[in-house]
């Protein structure tokens, strides 16, 4: 793997059997308009090798534990998921990290589980859905959680959920609504001053920050008018987020993201397995061909090493053992994905 990009994927999901079973008991078979995908540690490692990913930081996707209306059941599921994730990472320390699941919208239980996961289980951070049963991050009443996360200097991965409104026929939530959901959370976090009051929390916005880079100045003017702050200060708060490239390293989106984000604040993400392997290859190809070598090295690894210091300076991890036919197939897949990416770009006329 020494010639591979050694990517650190900060946006990769896991679907443990205990979680799939809990979803099935609740009658949930899809998330964000996509079927809940198959997952196994072995499949994750194979996909990582295909993309040149050395380490993946695993997190739970929507609906999290929010589909459980009984707070004690949600807290118990979060605890079991975090125990599972800690055990999985312990078996693959060089290849897998994990972000703790918290039983939001129960702030007290979430603060307690965040403390346990970060202090006792060694979580690399926590994941929070942009909205939990309709309540958005950044709303009033969440300070007990922010205090715990700030004390630990935690990485907080913000992942979208389905909007608290009916989906529109013909528009799957993952395709458009997810971007708005992330943007709403980012807006409210900045509008209510959470980054300023809790400066040691490192927020990572998934999918390139939703609409944040593209609409940042429009949002800054609105927040400034509402709060009395200067638009420049608001923009600095928005630029202070970290952003991952999952499904977002296209020739249209990537330049905007890189132009807006602070240096060092763009991270590689794949969104596997909710984004299938072909999608991961497509957008990884866009990153590989769309930036200079220095920027590519930073996005692939160096920027994430700053967030997760335990990964910094580590020697290359050996890839999962693969027979020669499998390695040849992966090489052909990578070459085909790069060619396909070039072929489908729109013309300049």
PDB file of C-alpha atoms in Angstrom, residues 9-15 20 34 37-51 53 56-61 88 96 157 159 207 244-247 268-281 283 322:
ATOM      1  CA  UNK A   9     -11.772   8.564   5.091  1.00  0.00           C
ATOM      2  CA  UNK A  10     -13.656  10.595   7.685  1.00  0.00           C
ATOM      3  CA  UNK A  11     -17.071   9.764   6.207  1.00  0.00           C
ATOM      4  CA  UNK A  12     -17.585   6.033   6.129  1.00  0.00           C
ATOM      5  CA  UNK A  13     -20.482   4.246   7.779  1.00  0.00           C
ATOM      6  CA  UNK A  14     -21.048   0.990   9.553  1.00  0.00           C
ATOM      7  CA  UNK A  15     -24.274  -1.011   9.814  1.00  0.00           C
ATOM      8  CA  UNK A  20     -29.913  -3.614  11.334  1.00  0.00           C
ATOM      9  CA  UNK A  34     -31.919   4.401  -0.145  1.00  0.00           C
ATOM     10  CA  UNK A  37     -27.016  -1.392   2.571  1.00  0.00           C
ATOM     11  CA  UNK A  38     -25.223  -4.599   3.348  1.00  0.00           C
ATOM     12  CA  UNK A  39     -22.119  -4.083   5.474  1.00  0.00           C
ATOM     13  CA  UNK A  40     -19.365  -6.132   7.014  1.00  0.00           C
ATOM     14  CA  UNK A  41     -15.853  -5.303   8.228  1.00  0.00           C
ATOM     15  CA  UNK A  42     -14.429  -7.428   5.439  1.00  0.00           C
ATOM     16  CA  UNK A  43     -16.391  -5.547   2.770  1.00  0.00           C
ATOM     17  CA  UNK A  44     -15.303  -2.250   4.308  1.00  0.00           C
ATOM     18  CA  UNK A  45     -11.641  -3.181   4.109  1.00  0.00           C
ATOM     19  CA  UNK A  46     -12.033  -4.331   0.509  1.00  0.00           C
ATOM     20  CA  UNK A  47     -13.660  -1.025  -0.468  1.00  0.00           C
ATOM     21  CA  UNK A  48     -10.921   0.885   1.327  1.00  0.00           C
ATOM     22  CA  UNK A  49      -8.245  -0.934  -0.623  1.00  0.00           C
ATOM     23  CA  UNK A  50     -10.067  -0.097  -3.848  1.00  0.00           C
ATOM     24  CA  UNK A  51      -9.999   3.646  -3.071  1.00  0.00           C
ATOM     25  CA  UNK A  53      -7.893   4.366   1.858  1.00  0.00           C
ATOM     26  CA  UNK A  56     -11.596   4.900   7.816  1.00  0.00           C
ATOM     27  CA  UNK A  57     -13.302   6.706  10.679  1.00  0.00           C
ATOM     28  CA  UNK A  58     -16.632   4.879  10.992  1.00  0.00           C
ATOM     29  CA  UNK A  59     -19.905   6.459  12.040  1.00  0.00           C
ATOM     30  CA  UNK A  60     -23.588   5.613  12.123  1.00  0.00           C
ATOM     31  CA  UNK A  61     -25.768   7.213   9.470  1.00  0.00           C
ATOM     32  CA  UNK A  88     -14.118  -3.389  15.979  1.00  0.00           C
ATOM     33  CA  UNK A  96     -10.465   1.613  11.461  1.00  0.00           C
ATOM     34  CA  UNK A 157     -19.126  14.885  12.646  1.00  0.00           C
ATOM     35  CA  UNK A 159     -24.386  14.123   9.264  1.00  0.00           C
ATOM     36  CA  UNK A 207     -20.956  16.291   1.851  1.00  0.00           C
ATOM     37  CA  UNK A 244     -15.542  16.336   3.807  1.00  0.00           C
ATOM     38  CA  UNK A 245     -15.556  15.578   0.093  1.00  0.00           C
ATOM     39  CA  UNK A 246     -18.090  12.728   0.097  1.00  0.00           C
ATOM     40  CA  UNK A 247     -20.116  12.950  -3.145  1.00  0.00           C
ATOM     41  CA  UNK A 268     -11.534  13.049   2.224  1.00  0.00           C
ATOM     42  CA  UNK A 269     -14.853  11.212   2.531  1.00  0.00           C
ATOM     43  CA  UNK A 270     -16.540   8.402   0.622  1.00  0.00           C
ATOM     44  CA  UNK A 271     -19.957   7.834   2.291  1.00  0.00           C
ATOM     45  CA  UNK A 272     -19.607   4.082   1.750  1.00  0.00           C
ATOM     46  CA  UNK A 273     -21.693   1.862   1.918  1.00  0.00           C
ATOM     47  CA  UNK A 274     -24.658   4.236   1.514  1.00  0.00           C
ATOM     48  CA  UNK A 275     -22.837   5.598  -1.521  1.00  0.00           C
ATOM     49  CA  UNK A 276     -22.005   2.492  -3.582  1.00  0.00           C
ATOM     50  CA  UNK A 277     -18.488   1.631  -4.657  1.00  0.00           C
ATOM     51  CA  UNK A 278     -18.944   3.124  -8.120  1.00  0.00           C
ATOM     52  CA  UNK A 279     -19.953   6.496  -6.646  1.00  0.00           C
ATOM     53  CA  UNK A 280     -16.959   6.458  -4.318  1.00  0.00           C
ATOM     54  CA  UNK A 281     -14.637   5.795  -7.247  1.00  0.00           C
ATOM     55  CA  UNK A 283     -15.839  11.244  -6.785  1.00  0.00           C
ATOM     56  CA  UNK A 322      -6.038 -10.243  -1.721  1.00  0.00           C
TER      57      UNK A 322
END
